[in-house]
Coordinates of C-alpha atoms in Angstrom, one line a residue:
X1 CA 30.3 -11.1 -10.9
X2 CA 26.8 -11.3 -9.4
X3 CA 24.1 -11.1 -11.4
X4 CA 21.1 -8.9 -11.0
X5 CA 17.7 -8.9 -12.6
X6 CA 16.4 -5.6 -13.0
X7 CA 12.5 -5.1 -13.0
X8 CA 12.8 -2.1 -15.6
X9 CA 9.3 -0.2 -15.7
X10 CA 10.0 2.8 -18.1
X11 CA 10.3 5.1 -15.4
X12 CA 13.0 7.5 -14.1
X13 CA 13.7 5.4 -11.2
X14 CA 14.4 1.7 -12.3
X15 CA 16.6 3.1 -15.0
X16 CA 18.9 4.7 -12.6
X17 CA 19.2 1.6 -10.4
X18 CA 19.9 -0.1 -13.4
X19 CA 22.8 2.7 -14.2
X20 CA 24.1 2.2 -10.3
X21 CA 24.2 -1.9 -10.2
X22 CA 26.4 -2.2 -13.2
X23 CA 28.7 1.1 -11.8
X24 CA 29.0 -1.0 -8.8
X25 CA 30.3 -4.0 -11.0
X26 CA 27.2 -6.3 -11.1
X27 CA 26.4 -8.0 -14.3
X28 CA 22.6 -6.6 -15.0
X29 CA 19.4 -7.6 -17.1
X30 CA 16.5 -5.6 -17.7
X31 CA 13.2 -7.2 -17.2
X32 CA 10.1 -5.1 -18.2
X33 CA 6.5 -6.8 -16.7
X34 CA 3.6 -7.0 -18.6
X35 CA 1.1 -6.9 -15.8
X36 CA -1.5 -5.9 -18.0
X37 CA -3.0 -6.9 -21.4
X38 CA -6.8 -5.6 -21.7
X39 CA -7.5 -3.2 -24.0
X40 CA -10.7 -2.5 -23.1
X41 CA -9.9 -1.0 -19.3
X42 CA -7.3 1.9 -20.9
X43 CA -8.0 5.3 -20.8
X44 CA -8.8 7.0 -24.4
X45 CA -5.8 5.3 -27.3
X46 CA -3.0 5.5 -24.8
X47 CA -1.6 2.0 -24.6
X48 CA 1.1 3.3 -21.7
X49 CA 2.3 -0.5 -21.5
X50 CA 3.7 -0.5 -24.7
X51 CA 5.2 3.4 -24.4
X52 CA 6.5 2.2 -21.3
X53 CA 8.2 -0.7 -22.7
X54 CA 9.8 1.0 -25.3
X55 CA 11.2 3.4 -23.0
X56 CA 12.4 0.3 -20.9
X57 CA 14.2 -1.0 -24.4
X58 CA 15.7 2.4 -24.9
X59 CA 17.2 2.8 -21.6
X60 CA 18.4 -1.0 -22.2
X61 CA 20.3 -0.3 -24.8
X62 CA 21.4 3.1 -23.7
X63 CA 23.0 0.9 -20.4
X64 CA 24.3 -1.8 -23.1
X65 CA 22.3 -4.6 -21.0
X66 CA 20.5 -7.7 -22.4
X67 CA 16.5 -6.6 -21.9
X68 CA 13.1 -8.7 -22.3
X69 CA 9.8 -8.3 -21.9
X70 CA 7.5 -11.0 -19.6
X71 CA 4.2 -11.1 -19.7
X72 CA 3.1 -11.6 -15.9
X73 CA -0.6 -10.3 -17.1
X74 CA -2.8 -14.1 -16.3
X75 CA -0.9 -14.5 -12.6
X76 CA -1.5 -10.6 -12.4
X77 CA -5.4 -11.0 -12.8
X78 CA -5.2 -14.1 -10.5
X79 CA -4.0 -12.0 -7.4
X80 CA -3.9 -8.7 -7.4
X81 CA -7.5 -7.8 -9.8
X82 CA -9.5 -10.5 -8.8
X83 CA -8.4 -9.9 -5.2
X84 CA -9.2 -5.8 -5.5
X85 CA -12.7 -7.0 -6.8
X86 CA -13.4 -9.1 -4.6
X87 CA -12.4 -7.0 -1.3
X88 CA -14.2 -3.8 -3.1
X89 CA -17.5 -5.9 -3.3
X90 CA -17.3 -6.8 0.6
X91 CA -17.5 -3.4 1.3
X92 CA -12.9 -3.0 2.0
X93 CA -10.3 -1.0 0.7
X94 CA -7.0 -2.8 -0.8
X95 CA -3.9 -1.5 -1.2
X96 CA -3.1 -2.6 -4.9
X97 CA 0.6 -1.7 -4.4
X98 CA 1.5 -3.1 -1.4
X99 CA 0.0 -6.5 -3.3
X100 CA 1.5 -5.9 -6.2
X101 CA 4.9 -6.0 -4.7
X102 CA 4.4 -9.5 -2.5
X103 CA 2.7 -11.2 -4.9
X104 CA 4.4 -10.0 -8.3
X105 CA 7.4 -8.4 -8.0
X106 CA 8.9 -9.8 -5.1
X107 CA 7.0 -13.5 -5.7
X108 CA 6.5 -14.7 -9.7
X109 CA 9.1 -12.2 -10.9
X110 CA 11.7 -12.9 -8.2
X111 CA 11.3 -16.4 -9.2
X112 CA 11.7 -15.4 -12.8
X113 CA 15.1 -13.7 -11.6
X114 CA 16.3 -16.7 -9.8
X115 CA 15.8 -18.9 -12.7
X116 CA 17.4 -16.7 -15.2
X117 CA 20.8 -17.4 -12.4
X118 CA 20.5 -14.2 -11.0
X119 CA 21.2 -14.1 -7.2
X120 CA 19.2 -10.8 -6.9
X121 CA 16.3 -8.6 -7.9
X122 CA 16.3 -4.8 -7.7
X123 CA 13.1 -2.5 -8.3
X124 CA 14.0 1.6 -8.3
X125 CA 12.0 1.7 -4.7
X126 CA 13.0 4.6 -2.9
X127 CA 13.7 1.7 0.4
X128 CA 16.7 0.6 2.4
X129 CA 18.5 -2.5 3.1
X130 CA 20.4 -3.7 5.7
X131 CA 21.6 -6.7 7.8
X132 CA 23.6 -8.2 10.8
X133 CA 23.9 -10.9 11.8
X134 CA 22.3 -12.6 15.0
X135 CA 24.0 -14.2 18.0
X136 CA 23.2 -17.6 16.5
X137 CA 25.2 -16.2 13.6
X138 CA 22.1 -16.0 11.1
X139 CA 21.4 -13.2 8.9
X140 CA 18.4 -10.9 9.6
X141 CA 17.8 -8.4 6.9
X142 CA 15.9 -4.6 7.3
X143 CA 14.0 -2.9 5.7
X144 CA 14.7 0.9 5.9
X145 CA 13.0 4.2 5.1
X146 CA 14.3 6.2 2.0
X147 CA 16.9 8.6 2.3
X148 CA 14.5 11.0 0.8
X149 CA 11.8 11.7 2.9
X150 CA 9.0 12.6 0.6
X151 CA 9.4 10.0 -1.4
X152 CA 10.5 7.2 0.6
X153 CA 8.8 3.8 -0.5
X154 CA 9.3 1.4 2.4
X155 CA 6.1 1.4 2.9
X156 CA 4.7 -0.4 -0.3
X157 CA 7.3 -3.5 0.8
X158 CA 5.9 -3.8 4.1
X159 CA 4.8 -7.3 3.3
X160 CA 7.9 -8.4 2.0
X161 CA 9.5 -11.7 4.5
X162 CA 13.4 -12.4 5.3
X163 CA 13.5 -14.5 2.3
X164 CA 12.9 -11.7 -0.3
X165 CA 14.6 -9.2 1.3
X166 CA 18.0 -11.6 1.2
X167 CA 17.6 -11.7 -2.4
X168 CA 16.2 -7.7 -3.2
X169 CA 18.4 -4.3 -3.7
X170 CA 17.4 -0.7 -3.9
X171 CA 19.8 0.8 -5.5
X172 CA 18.5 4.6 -5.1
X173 CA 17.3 4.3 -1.6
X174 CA 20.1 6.3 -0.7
X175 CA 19.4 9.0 -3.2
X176 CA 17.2 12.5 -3.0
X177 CA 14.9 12.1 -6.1
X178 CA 16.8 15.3 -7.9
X179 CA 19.8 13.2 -7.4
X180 CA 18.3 10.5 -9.4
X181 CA 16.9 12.6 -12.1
X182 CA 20.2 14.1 -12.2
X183 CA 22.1 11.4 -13.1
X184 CA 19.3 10.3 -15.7
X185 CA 19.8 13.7 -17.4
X186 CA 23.5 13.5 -17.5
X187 CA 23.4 10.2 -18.8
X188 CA 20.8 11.2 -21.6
X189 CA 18.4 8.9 -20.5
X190 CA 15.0 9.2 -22.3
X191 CA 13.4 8.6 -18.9
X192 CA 15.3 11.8 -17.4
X193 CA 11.8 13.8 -17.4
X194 CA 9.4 11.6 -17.4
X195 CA 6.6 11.9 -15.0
X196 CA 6.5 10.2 -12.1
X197 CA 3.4 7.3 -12.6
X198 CA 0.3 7.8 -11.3
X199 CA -2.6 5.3 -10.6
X200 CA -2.3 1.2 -10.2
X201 CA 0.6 -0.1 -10.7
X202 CA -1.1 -2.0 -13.4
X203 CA -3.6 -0.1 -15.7
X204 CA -0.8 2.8 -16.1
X205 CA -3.0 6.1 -16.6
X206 CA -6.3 4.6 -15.4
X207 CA -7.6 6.1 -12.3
X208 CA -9.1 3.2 -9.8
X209 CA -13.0 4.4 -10.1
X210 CA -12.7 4.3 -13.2
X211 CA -11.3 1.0 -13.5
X212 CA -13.7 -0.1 -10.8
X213 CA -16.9 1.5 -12.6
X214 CA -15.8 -0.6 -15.8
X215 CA -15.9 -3.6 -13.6
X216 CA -18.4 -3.3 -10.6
X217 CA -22.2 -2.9 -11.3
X218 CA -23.3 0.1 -10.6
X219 CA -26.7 0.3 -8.5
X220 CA -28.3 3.2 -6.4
X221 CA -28.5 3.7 -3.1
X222 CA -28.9 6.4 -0.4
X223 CA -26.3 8.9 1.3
X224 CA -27.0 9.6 4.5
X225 CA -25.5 12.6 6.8
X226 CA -24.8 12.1 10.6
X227 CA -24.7 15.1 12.2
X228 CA -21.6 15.6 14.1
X229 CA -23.4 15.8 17.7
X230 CA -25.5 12.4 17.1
X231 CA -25.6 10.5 20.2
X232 CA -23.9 7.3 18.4
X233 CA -20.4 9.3 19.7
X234 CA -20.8 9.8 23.2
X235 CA -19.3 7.3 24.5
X236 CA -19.8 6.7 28.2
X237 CA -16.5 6.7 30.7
X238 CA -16.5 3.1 30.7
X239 CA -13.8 1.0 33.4
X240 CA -12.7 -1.7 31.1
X241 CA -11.9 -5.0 33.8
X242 CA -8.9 -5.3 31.0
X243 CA -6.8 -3.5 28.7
X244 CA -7.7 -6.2 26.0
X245 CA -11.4 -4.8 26.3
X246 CA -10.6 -1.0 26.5
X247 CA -8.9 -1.6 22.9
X248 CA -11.4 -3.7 21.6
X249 CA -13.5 -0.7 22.2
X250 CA -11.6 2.1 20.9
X251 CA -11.6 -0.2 18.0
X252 CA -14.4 -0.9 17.2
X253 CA -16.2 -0.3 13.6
X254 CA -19.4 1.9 14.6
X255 CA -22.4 0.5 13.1
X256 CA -24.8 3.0 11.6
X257 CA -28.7 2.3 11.0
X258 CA -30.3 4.3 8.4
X259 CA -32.5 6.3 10.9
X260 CA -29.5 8.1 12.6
X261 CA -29.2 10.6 10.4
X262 CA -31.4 12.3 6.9
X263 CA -31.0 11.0 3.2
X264 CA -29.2 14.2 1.5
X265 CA -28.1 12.5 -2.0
X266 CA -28.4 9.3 -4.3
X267 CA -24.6 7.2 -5.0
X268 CA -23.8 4.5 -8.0
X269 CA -22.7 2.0 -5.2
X270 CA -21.4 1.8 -1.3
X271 CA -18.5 -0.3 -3.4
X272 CA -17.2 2.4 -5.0
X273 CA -16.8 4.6 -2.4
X274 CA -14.1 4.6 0.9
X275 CA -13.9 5.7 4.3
X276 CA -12.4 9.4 4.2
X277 CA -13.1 10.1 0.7
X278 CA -14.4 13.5 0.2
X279 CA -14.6 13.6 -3.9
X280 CA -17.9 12.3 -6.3
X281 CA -20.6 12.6 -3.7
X282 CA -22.3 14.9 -5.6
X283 CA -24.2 16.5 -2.8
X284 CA -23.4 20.6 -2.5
X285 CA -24.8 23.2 -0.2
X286 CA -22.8 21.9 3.1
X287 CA -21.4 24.4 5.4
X288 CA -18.2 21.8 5.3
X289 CA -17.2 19.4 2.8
X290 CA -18.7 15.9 3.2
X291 CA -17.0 12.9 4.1
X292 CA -17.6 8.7 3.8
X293 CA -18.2 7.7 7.4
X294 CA -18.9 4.1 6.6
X295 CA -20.3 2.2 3.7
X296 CA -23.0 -0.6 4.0
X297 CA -22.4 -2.4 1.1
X298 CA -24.8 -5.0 2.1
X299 CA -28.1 -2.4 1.9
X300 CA -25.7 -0.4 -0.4
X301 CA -26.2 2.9 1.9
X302 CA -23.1 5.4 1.9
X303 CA -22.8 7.4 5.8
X304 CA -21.4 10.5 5.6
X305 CA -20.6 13.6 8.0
X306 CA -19.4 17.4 7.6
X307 CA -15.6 18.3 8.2
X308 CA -12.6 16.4 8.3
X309 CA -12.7 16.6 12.0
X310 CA -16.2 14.5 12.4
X311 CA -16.1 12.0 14.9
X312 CA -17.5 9.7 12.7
X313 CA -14.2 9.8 11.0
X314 CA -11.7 9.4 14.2
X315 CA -10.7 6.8 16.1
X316 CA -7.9 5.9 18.7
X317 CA -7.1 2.1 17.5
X318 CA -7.3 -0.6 15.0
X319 CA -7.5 -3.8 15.2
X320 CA -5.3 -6.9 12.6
X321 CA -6.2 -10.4 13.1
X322 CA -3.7 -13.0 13.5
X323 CA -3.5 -14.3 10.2
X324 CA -2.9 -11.2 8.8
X325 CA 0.1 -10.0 11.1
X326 CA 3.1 -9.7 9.0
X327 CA 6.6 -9.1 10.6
X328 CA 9.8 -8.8 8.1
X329 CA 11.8 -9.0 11.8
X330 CA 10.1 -12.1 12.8
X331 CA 12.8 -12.2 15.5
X332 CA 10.7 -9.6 17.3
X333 CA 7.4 -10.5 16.8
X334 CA 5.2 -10.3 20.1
X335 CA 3.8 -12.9 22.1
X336 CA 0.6 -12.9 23.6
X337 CA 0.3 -10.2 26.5
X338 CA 3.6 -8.3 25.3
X339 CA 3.2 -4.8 23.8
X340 CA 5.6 -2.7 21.8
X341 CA 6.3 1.1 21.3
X342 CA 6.5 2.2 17.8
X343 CA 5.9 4.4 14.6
X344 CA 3.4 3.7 12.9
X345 CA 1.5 4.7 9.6
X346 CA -2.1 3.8 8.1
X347 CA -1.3 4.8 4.4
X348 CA 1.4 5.9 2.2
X349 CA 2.7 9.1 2.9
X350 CA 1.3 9.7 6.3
X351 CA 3.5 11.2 8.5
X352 CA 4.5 8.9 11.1
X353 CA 2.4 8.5 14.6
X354 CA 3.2 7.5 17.6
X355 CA 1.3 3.6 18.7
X356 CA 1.6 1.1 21.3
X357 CA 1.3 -2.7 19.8
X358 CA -0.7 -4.9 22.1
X359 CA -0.7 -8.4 20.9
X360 CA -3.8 -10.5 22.6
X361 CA -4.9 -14.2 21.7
X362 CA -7.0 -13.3 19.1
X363 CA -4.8 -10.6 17.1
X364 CA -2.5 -7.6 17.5
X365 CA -4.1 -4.0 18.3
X366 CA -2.4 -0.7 17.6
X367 CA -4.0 2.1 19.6
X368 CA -2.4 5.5 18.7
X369 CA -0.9 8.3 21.3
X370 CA -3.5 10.9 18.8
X371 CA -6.7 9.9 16.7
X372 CA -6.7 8.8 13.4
X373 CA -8.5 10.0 10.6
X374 CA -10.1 7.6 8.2
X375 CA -8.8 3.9 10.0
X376 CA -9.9 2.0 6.7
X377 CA -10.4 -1.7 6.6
X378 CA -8.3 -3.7 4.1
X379 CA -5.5 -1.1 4.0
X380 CA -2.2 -1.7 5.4
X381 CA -1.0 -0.6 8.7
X382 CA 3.1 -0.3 8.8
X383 CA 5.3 -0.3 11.8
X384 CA 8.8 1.4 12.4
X385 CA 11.0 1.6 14.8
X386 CA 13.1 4.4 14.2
X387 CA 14.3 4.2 10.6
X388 CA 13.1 0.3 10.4
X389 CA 9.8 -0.9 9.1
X390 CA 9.5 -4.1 11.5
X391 CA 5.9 -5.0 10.6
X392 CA 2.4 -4.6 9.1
X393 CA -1.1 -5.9 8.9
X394 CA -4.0 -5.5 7.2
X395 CA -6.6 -3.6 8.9
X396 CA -9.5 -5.5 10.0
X397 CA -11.4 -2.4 11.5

C-alpha cells in the first residue's frame, strides 16, 4: 500500500479526496496546517483555525484515519507574510495563493509528508495530473485544468516544478463540485455544507485590506483622475527596427506625473490600493465608476480614470524577467528568439486569452491577440496549451 499524506483543511474538498485515496486503496493520513497563530489579525472572536481543525478531526475520524495538527505558522510568516508586505510596500500585487502552495504546501509540508514515509501528498485542488514518458524514457508529469470548469484550480499550482508534481495527487480534479459535495453528504460528512473559504489562505475570514491596514501605516496622499482622452495614450504609429522593441513598447508601465490629470479625493496609502480596483476610493459623483490606473507608492499618489474601458487600464503585453520564468514542462521551455502560441490567463478565474510567448535575452514577453484589463505587476501570468498549464511568471509590468 502506498501511503498518502493528506493536507486536511476543514473544508468540503480535502475531505472528499481523503474519502477517494483510501477507496482507491491507499493507506491515508490527515494533516491539518497551522499557517496561522496571531490573534490579534482575526476578524471579531472567530478563531476559524481552530473551527477548522476540528472539523478536520471530525472528518478524521469519520474516514477512520490517523490525523495531526502541524504548526507551519513561523515558516509561514517567513515566506508568504513577510513576502506580501514587503511587495505591497514596493508598490506590487502578490498572489498569496499561488505562494502559498510553492512555498507551504507543496515545499515544508511535502517534506513533512515524505518524512512521515509517505510517497505522496494530495490537497482537494480542483487540478489534473498526468504523465508519459519521454523518448529518453523519463517521466514528465502535467498539470491539467479541472474537470469543472468554474472551479478549476490549476491555476494556483502554476509554480509547482517536475519534482512536486511526481509526488502530488488531486484526487477530485476529475469531479464537478456537486459531485463532491454529494458524496460529502452521503457520507455524512460535517463538511458536506460548508462554505467554500474565502480570503488568504491564511487568516481564514480576514479580508486582505483589512489584514494589510492592521499591518501597513496608513498615510495620505492624493487621487488623481486622467481623463480618458489625455494625450499620454496616443501613441504614435511607430516602425519598431525589431519585434523585441515593438513588445517592449506595448509593455511598457506608463508613467504618470501628477500634473496630467486633477486631484478629485484623498487615499490612506498608494499600498493599499491595486491596479483595476474599483472599491474604497471614496470619491462619488462620476459619470462612470472610477478605477486604479497606477499607484506611485514612492510620492504615495493613487492615478485613476472613469470606466472599465479607460485606456489607462488596457494593454496588449506583459513583460516576466528571466528569473522569474517558471515552466513545470521544462522540456519545452523557449530559447532565445523562439516564440510560442498559447492560452494564457493573468488571474484566477479569467477566462482564457489567446498570447504569443516571445522569449528575448533579457526575459519572456506575452503579447495578447485582445487587450487586457488591469496587467498588474507581482501577479502571476499562467500558460496553457490546450488543457495543460505549461508555464507562468510573475509579472514584471
Amino acid at each position: 500500500m502506498k501511503r498518502v499524506v493528506v493536507g486536511l483543511s476543514g473544508g468540503v474538498d480535502s475531505s472528499v479526496a481523503a474519502y477517494l485515496l483510501k477507496e482507491q486503496g491507499y493507506e491515508v493520513i490527515g494533516l491539518f496546517m497551522r499557517n496561522w497563530n496571531d490573534a490579534s489579525v482575526t476578524l471579531e472572536d472567530e478563531c476559524p483555525w481552530i473551527e477548522d481543525s476540528a472539523d478536520a478531526l471530525l472528518t478524521a475520524e469519520k474516514l477512520n484515519i490517523p490525523f495531526q495538527v502541524i504548526d507551519m505558522s513561523a515558516s509561514y510568516k517567513e515566506r508568504i507574510v513577510d513576502y506580501m508586505f514587503a511587495e505591497y510596500e514596493q508598490g506590487r500585487t502578490p498572489n498569496p495563493d499561488v505562494l502559498c502552495n510553492r512555498e507551504i504546501k507543496f515545499d515544508l509540508f511535502l517534506k513533512t509528508a515524505l518524512e512521515l514515509g509517505a510517497d505522496y501528498v494530495a490537497t482537494g485542488h480542483y487540478a489534473r495530473k498526468n504523465s508519459f514518458i519521454d523518448k529518453n524514457g523519463k517521466e514528465i508529469f502535467q498539470l491539467l485544468k479541472g474537470v469543472d470548469n468554474n472551479k478549476d484550480q490549476s491555476y494556483f499550482l502554476c509554480q509547482l516544478s517536475q519534482e512536486q508534481l511526481s509526488k502530488a495527487l488531486f484526487p477530485i480534479g476529475n469531479l464537478e463540485k456537486s459531485e463532491v459535495r454529494r458524496i460529502a453528504k452521503n457520507l455524512d460528512l460535517v463538511t458536506a455544507d460548508k462554505k467554500d473559504s474565502q480570503g488568504l489562505c491564511f487568516i481564514g475570514k480576514v479580508s486582505l485590506p483589512e489584514f494589510l491596514q492592521q499591518q501597513l501605516r496608513p498615510k495620505k496622499g492624493k487621487i488623481i483622475e486622467i481623463p480618458k482622452s489625455s494625450s499620454i495614450y496616443q501613441k504614435e504609429e511607430k516602425h519598431f527596427p525589431t519585434i523585441e522593441k515593438k513588445l517592449e513598447n506595448q509593455a511598457a508601465a506608463i508613467s504618470y506625473k501628477k500634473t496630467d490629470g486633477e486631484v478629485v479625493g484623498e487615499h490612506q496609502g498608494a499600498h493599499f490600493f491595486t491596479r483595476g480596483q474599483r472599491k474604497g476610493l471614496g470619491v462619488g459623483g462620476k459619470a462612470e465608476p472610477l478605477f486604479v490606473l497606477a499607484t506611485d507608492v514612492q510620492e504615495n499618489i493613487i492615478y485613476t480614470g472613469q470606466g472599465h474601458d479607460h485606456p489607462g487600464l488596457l494593454k496588449d503585453a506583459l513583460f516576466i524577467q528571466t528569473d522569474e520564468i517558471h515552466w513545470i514542462r521544462e522540456d519545452m521551455a523557449l530559447k532565445e528568439g523562439e516564440s510560442l502560441e498559447v492560452q494564457a490567463r493573468i488571474r484566477y478565474r479569467q477566462p482564457l486569452q489567446r498570447a504569443t510567448l516571445n522569449q528575448t535575452k533579457n526575459g519572456l514577453f506575452v503579447a495578447f491577440d485582445t487587450p487586457q484589463s488591469a496587467i498588474t505587476e507581482g501577479q502571476f501570468c499562467a500558460w496553457y496549451i490546450e488543457d495543460e498549464l505549461v508555464g507562468s511568471g510573475v509579472i514584471h509590468h
